[in-house]
Amino acid sequence: QKEVEQNSGPLSVPEGAIASLNCTYSDRGSQSFFWYRQYSGKSPELIMFIYSNGDKEDGRFTAQLNKASQYVSLLIRDSQPSDSATYLCAVGYSNYQLIWGAGTKLIIKP
Amino acid sequence: KAGVTQTPRYLIKTRGQQVTLSCSPISGHRSVSWYQQTPGQGLQFLFEYFSETQRNKGNFPGRFSGRQFSNSRSEMNVSTLELGDSALYLCASSLEGGTEQYFGPGTRLTVT
């Protein structure tokens, strides 16, 4: 059974620091990896996707994928209070389905 | 490009009634997925449609059904509503499924 696990948090990080969010997945057949941000009462918003091993950077966000260890991480540099949200990890498979983690709640403290 | 749209945005129904929710995907996207989200919970996958065919299905009772039209617009229907069906229902579209999904604003359903 395909599973995606995230620490539910909350993860509390001081403003200006680096927030590190982690996600592990169970099935080695996974092909694509996504990070979404969801503010309370709103729908999820795609912030990063990564397909290959290594790092992918976009502004203050860096996604890191390690297929051998079956984990994907999201780093947020220079964290801002507006980054406070729930971050959802999703893993895509060849059957066209995304499997979702339950999300990590991130709190950035001013 | 216009984003994913969902109608209605809010709905109040009585237990036992049925409801139909609508989703219009991003132009060119052929895959539409539906999710249920309750307070404090993650996304619970309902089903995914591609080219008018249900390609994947989650673990929900048969009261939950959906369909997709030739223009990729999708509807989901919930019959015999229960109090536990109160949730945010989200629709997401992608080019072909399994790739990045883009979400609509959701329909907030309250069952009384």
mmCIF file of C-alpha atoms in Angstrom:
data_model
loop_
_atom_site.group_PDB
_atom_site.id
_atom_site.type_symbol
_atom_site.label_atom_id
_atom_site.label_comp_id
_atom_site.label_asym_id
_atom_site.label_seq_id
_atom_site.Cartn_x
_atom_site.Cartn_y
_atom_site.Cartn_z
ATOM 1 C CA GLN A 1 0.000 0.000 0.000
ATOM 2 C CA LYS A 2 1.374 3.350 -1.022
ATOM 3 C CA GLU A 3 1.817 5.712 1.933
ATOM 4 C CA VAL A 4 3.171 9.206 2.392
ATOM 5 C CA GLU A 5 4.115 10.327 5.887
ATOM 6 C CA GLN A 6 4.686 13.770 7.326
ATOM 7 C CA ASN A 7 5.176 14.973 10.873
ATOM 8 C CA SER A 8 1.916 16.732 11.749
ATOM 9 C CA GLY A 9 3.699 19.393 13.814
ATOM 10 C CA PRO A 10 3.220 22.121 14.619
ATOM 11 C CA LEU A 11 6.749 23.053 13.629
ATOM 12 C CA SER A 12 7.674 26.392 15.171
ATOM 13 C CA VAL A 13 10.464 28.398 13.518
ATOM 14 C CA PRO A 14 11.716 31.928 14.339
ATOM 15 C CA GLU A 15 11.265 34.574 11.681
ATOM 16 C CA GLY A 16 14.296 34.741 9.391
ATOM 17 C CA ALA A 17 15.407 31.176 10.115
ATOM 18 C CA ILE A 18 15.315 28.143 7.804
ATOM 19 C CA ALA A 19 12.214 25.933 8.037
ATOM 20 C CA SER A 20 12.795 22.296 7.124
ATOM 21 C CA LEU A 21 9.821 20.094 6.263
ATOM 22 C CA ASN A 22 10.187 16.388 5.597
ATOM 23 C CA CYS A 23 8.154 13.736 3.848
ATOM 24 C CA THR A 24 8.795 10.006 3.450
ATOM 25 C CA TYR A 25 7.084 7.631 1.055
ATOM 26 C CA SER A 26 6.755 3.883 0.989
ATOM 27 C CA ASP A 27 6.702 2.868 -2.673
ATOM 28 C CA ARG A 28 9.813 3.020 -4.828
ATOM 29 C CA GLY A 29 7.630 3.241 -7.945
ATOM 30 C CA SER A 30 6.948 6.894 -7.256
ATOM 31 C CA GLN A 31 7.805 9.205 -10.118
ATOM 32 C CA SER A 32 6.947 12.751 -9.127
ATOM 33 C CA PHE A 33 6.913 14.764 -5.920
ATOM 34 C CA PHE A 34 5.022 17.884 -4.994
ATOM 35 C CA TRP A 35 4.803 20.401 -2.170
ATOM 36 C CA TYR A 36 1.644 22.382 -1.577
ATOM 37 C CA ARG A 37 0.901 25.155 0.877
ATOM 38 C CA GLN A 38 -2.545 25.476 2.411
ATOM 39 C CA TYR A 39 -3.688 28.423 4.455
ATOM 40 C CA SER A 40 -6.523 27.858 6.901
ATOM 41 C CA GLY A 41 -9.875 27.795 5.090
ATOM 42 C CA LYS A 42 -8.253 27.962 1.657
ATOM 43 C CA SER A 43 -7.434 25.422 -1.029
ATOM 44 C CA PRO A 44 -3.926 23.970 -1.490
ATOM 45 C CA GLU A 45 -1.512 25.930 -3.657
ATOM 46 C CA LEU A 46 1.331 24.247 -5.563
ATOM 47 C CA ILE A 47 4.691 25.713 -4.564
ATOM 48 C CA MET A 48 7.273 23.199 -5.787
ATOM 49 C CA PHE A 49 7.571 19.991 -7.774
ATOM 50 C CA ILE A 50 10.601 17.784 -8.354
ATOM 51 C CA TYR A 51 11.137 14.705 -10.494
ATOM 52 C CA SER A 52 14.874 13.950 -10.250
ATOM 53 C CA ASN A 53 17.240 13.261 -7.373
ATOM 54 C CA GLY A 54 18.939 16.318 -5.965
ATOM 55 C CA ASP A 55 17.918 19.877 -5.205
ATOM 56 C CA LYS A 56 15.591 22.253 -6.980
ATOM 57 C CA GLU A 57 15.504 25.895 -5.976
ATOM 58 C CA ASP A 58 12.831 28.505 -6.560
ATOM 59 C CA GLY A 59 13.310 31.776 -4.710
ATOM 60 C CA ARG A 60 13.312 31.106 -0.978
ATOM 61 C CA PHE A 61 12.147 27.501 -1.491
ATOM 62 C CA THR A 62 14.336 24.452 -2.106
ATOM 63 C CA ALA A 63 12.986 20.954 -2.690
ATOM 64 C CA GLN A 64 15.343 18.052 -2.048
ATOM 65 C CA LEU A 65 14.703 14.535 -3.327
ATOM 66 C CA ASN A 66 16.537 11.387 -2.253
ATOM 67 C CA LYS A 67 14.990 8.369 -3.971
ATOM 68 C CA ALA A 68 17.388 5.871 -2.386
ATOM 69 C CA SER A 69 16.247 6.913 1.098
ATOM 70 C CA GLN A 70 12.678 7.585 -0.078
ATOM 71 C CA TYR A 71 12.317 11.067 1.268
ATOM 72 C CA VAL A 72 11.639 14.511 -0.062
ATOM 73 C CA SER A 73 12.213 17.740 1.851
ATOM 74 C CA LEU A 74 11.206 21.350 1.532
ATOM 75 C CA LEU A 75 13.458 24.091 2.869
ATOM 76 C CA ILE A 76 12.157 27.622 3.321
ATOM 77 C CA ARG A 77 14.907 30.195 3.768
ATOM 78 C CA ASP A 78 14.423 33.542 5.530
ATOM 79 C CA SER A 79 11.063 32.364 6.910
ATOM 80 C CA GLN A 80 8.340 35.001 7.084
ATOM 81 C CA PRO A 81 5.145 35.069 9.172
ATOM 82 C CA SER A 82 3.244 34.742 5.869
ATOM 83 C CA ASP A 83 4.829 31.292 5.466
ATOM 84 C CA SER A 84 2.752 30.063 8.408
ATOM 85 C CA ALA A 85 0.475 27.434 6.885
ATOM 86 C CA THR A 86 0.040 23.693 6.498
ATOM 87 C CA TYR A 87 2.412 22.126 3.980
ATOM 88 C CA LEU A 88 1.215 19.054 2.105
ATOM 89 C CA CYS A 89 3.496 16.564 0.408
ATOM 90 C CA ALA A 90 2.148 14.544 -2.545
ATOM 91 C CA VAL A 91 3.730 11.691 -4.483
ATOM 92 C CA GLY A 92 2.726 10.744 -8.021
ATOM 93 C CA TYR A 93 2.636 7.250 -9.469
ATOM 94 C CA SER A 94 2.367 5.661 -12.888
ATOM 95 C CA ASN A 95 -1.360 5.023 -12.366
ATOM 96 C CA TYR A 96 -1.829 8.786 -12.601
ATOM 97 C CA GLN A 97 -2.820 9.114 -8.946
ATOM 98 C CA LEU A 98 -1.277 11.383 -6.337
ATOM 99 C CA ILE A 99 -0.908 10.012 -2.808
ATOM 100 C CA TRP A 100 -1.051 12.713 -0.148
ATOM 101 C CA GLY A 101 0.528 13.136 3.251
ATOM 102 C CA ALA A 102 -1.576 14.531 6.087
ATOM 103 C CA GLY A 103 0.411 17.770 6.175
ATOM 104 C CA THR A 104 2.768 19.592 8.532
ATOM 105 C CA LYS A 105 1.577 22.747 10.260
ATOM 106 C CA LEU A 106 4.306 25.403 10.186
ATOM 107 C CA ILE A 107 4.283 28.408 12.507
ATOM 108 C CA ILE A 108 6.728 31.246 11.946
ATOM 109 C CA LYS A 109 7.204 33.267 15.144
ATOM 110 C CA PRO A 110 7.973 37.001 14.721
ATOM 111 C CA LYS B 1 -5.180 31.335 -18.263
ATOM 112 C CA ALA B 2 -8.192 31.039 -16.021
ATOM 113 C CA GLY B 3 -7.836 28.803 -12.992
ATOM 114 C CA VAL B 4 -10.014 25.984 -11.773
ATOM 115 C CA THR B 5 -13.519 27.103 -10.899
ATOM 116 C CA GLN B 6 -15.983 25.396 -8.613
ATOM 117 C CA THR B 7 -19.653 26.106 -8.082
ATOM 118 C CA PRO B 8 -21.339 26.704 -5.788
ATOM 119 C CA ARG B 9 -18.842 28.012 -3.230
ATOM 120 C CA TYR B 10 -21.117 27.407 -0.255
ATOM 121 C CA LEU B 11 -24.025 25.062 0.216
ATOM 122 C CA ILE B 12 -26.315 24.172 3.091
ATOM 123 C CA LYS B 13 -28.342 20.985 2.786
ATOM 124 C CA THR B 14 -30.505 18.873 5.032
ATOM 125 C CA ARG B 15 -29.721 15.286 5.954
ATOM 126 C CA GLY B 16 -31.186 12.892 3.386
ATOM 127 C CA GLN B 17 -31.043 15.338 0.489
ATOM 128 C CA GLN B 18 -28.695 15.038 -2.460
ATOM 129 C CA VAL B 19 -26.245 17.564 -3.841
ATOM 130 C CA THR B 20 -24.341 18.144 -7.084
ATOM 131 C CA LEU B 21 -21.085 20.065 -7.202
ATOM 132 C CA SER B 22 -19.479 21.357 -10.370
ATOM 133 C CA CYS B 23 -15.854 21.846 -11.421
ATOM 134 C CA SER B 24 -14.409 23.486 -14.524
ATOM 135 C CA PRO B 25 -10.728 22.644 -15.038
ATOM 136 C CA ILE B 26 -7.975 24.800 -16.464
ATOM 137 C CA SER B 27 -8.234 24.962 -20.244
ATOM 138 C CA GLY B 28 -6.382 22.017 -21.793
ATOM 139 C CA HIS B 29 -6.397 19.938 -18.623
ATOM 140 C CA ARG B 30 -8.060 16.573 -19.119
ATOM 141 C CA SER B 31 -7.718 15.067 -15.633
ATOM 142 C CA VAL B 32 -9.999 16.123 -12.806
ATOM 143 C CA SER B 33 -9.664 14.814 -9.251
ATOM 144 C CA TRP B 34 -12.041 15.317 -6.344
ATOM 145 C CA TYR B 35 -11.105 15.439 -2.670
ATOM 146 C CA GLN B 36 -12.919 15.774 0.634
ATOM 147 C CA GLN B 37 -11.301 17.696 3.467
ATOM 148 C CA THR B 38 -12.715 17.944 6.976
ATOM 149 C CA PRO B 39 -11.341 20.280 9.694
ATOM 150 C CA GLY B 40 -7.872 19.251 10.765
ATOM 151 C CA GLN B 41 -7.778 16.424 8.254
ATOM 152 C CA GLY B 42 -5.722 15.860 5.180
ATOM 153 C CA LEU B 43 -7.060 15.416 1.713
ATOM 154 C CA GLN B 44 -9.221 12.338 1.252
ATOM 155 C CA PHE B 45 -9.242 11.218 -2.379
ATOM 156 C CA LEU B 46 -12.683 10.590 -3.871
ATOM 157 C CA PHE B 47 -12.083 9.874 -7.553
ATOM 158 C CA GLU B 48 -10.257 10.966 -10.677
ATOM 159 C CA TYR B 49 -11.652 11.358 -14.180
ATOM 160 C CA PHE B 50 -9.782 11.468 -17.463
ATOM 161 C CA SER B 51 -11.408 11.748 -20.871
ATOM 162 C CA GLU B 52 -14.851 11.080 -19.417
ATOM 163 C CA THR B 53 -13.721 7.850 -17.691
ATOM 164 C CA GLN B 54 -13.245 7.246 -13.986
ATOM 165 C CA ARG B 55 -9.626 6.140 -13.791
ATOM 166 C CA ASN B 56 -9.057 6.006 -10.010
ATOM 167 C CA LYS B 57 -11.358 5.765 -7.033
ATOM 168 C CA GLY B 58 -10.883 6.261 -3.307
ATOM 169 C CA ASN B 59 -12.563 4.461 -0.422
ATOM 170 C CA PHE B 60 -15.858 6.262 -0.239
ATOM 171 C CA PRO B 61 -19.348 4.721 -0.213
ATOM 172 C CA GLY B 62 -21.409 4.492 -3.369
ATOM 173 C CA ARG B 63 -23.380 7.564 -2.303
ATOM 174 C CA PHE B 64 -20.501 9.539 -3.778
ATOM 175 C CA SER B 65 -20.398 9.528 -7.545
ATOM 176 C CA GLY B 66 -19.077 11.677 -10.306
ATOM 177 C CA ARG B 67 -18.841 12.159 -14.010
ATOM 178 C CA GLN B 68 -16.884 14.083 -16.570
ATOM 179 C CA PHE B 69 -18.136 15.680 -19.743
ATOM 180 C CA SER B 70 -16.498 15.909 -23.146
ATOM 181 C CA ASN B 71 -15.265 19.447 -22.372
ATOM 182 C CA SER B 72 -13.510 18.041 -19.253
ATOM 183 C CA ARG B 73 -15.901 19.747 -16.859
ATOM 184 C CA SER B 74 -16.791 17.446 -13.992
ATOM 185 C CA GLU B 75 -19.559 17.033 -11.483
ATOM 186 C CA MET B 76 -19.757 15.064 -8.290
ATOM 187 C CA ASN B 77 -22.966 13.979 -6.635
ATOM 188 C CA VAL B 78 -23.643 12.949 -3.077
ATOM 189 C CA SER B 79 -26.943 11.237 -2.430
ATOM 190 C CA THR B 80 -28.696 10.716 0.895
ATOM 191 C CA LEU B 81 -26.554 13.265 2.689
ATOM 192 C CA GLU B 82 -25.325 12.506 6.200
ATOM 193 C CA LEU B 83 -24.096 14.943 8.847
ATOM 194 C CA GLY B 84 -20.575 13.543 8.395
ATOM 195 C CA ASP B 85 -20.562 14.683 4.772
ATOM 196 C CA SER B 86 -20.087 18.269 5.945
ATOM 197 C CA ALA B 87 -16.698 19.197 4.521
ATOM 198 C CA LEU B 88 -14.742 21.242 2.024
ATOM 199 C CA TYR B 89 -14.903 19.538 -1.366
ATOM 200 C CA LEU B 90 -11.972 20.320 -3.580
ATOM 201 C CA CYS B 91 -11.525 19.782 -7.258
ATOM 202 C CA ALA B 92 -8.087 19.729 -8.880
ATOM 203 C CA SER B 93 -7.123 19.589 -12.530
ATOM 204 C CA SER B 94 -3.959 18.449 -14.251
ATOM 205 C CA LEU B 95 -2.853 17.859 -17.799
ATOM 206 C CA GLU B 96 -2.981 14.082 -17.708
ATOM 207 C CA GLY B 97 -3.028 13.020 -14.050
ATOM 208 C CA GLY B 98 -0.089 12.052 -11.868
ATOM 209 C CA THR B 99 1.465 15.418 -12.563
ATOM 210 C CA GLU B 100 1.087 18.749 -10.808
ATOM 211 C CA GLN B 101 -2.524 19.431 -9.828
ATOM 212 C CA TYR B 102 -4.107 22.839 -9.534
ATOM 213 C CA PHE B 103 -6.934 23.295 -7.098
ATOM 214 C CA GLY B 104 -10.136 25.245 -7.286
ATOM 215 C CA PRO B 105 -11.359 27.322 -4.320
ATOM 216 C CA GLY B 106 -13.565 24.474 -3.091
ATOM 217 C CA THR B 107 -17.212 24.070 -2.198
ATOM 218 C CA ARG B 108 -18.002 24.209 1.488
ATOM 219 C CA LEU B 109 -20.915 21.864 2.176
ATOM 220 C CA THR B 110 -22.791 21.977 5.449
ATOM 221 C CA VAL B 111 -25.325 19.251 6.208
ATOM 222 C CA THR B 112 -27.832 20.019 8.958
#
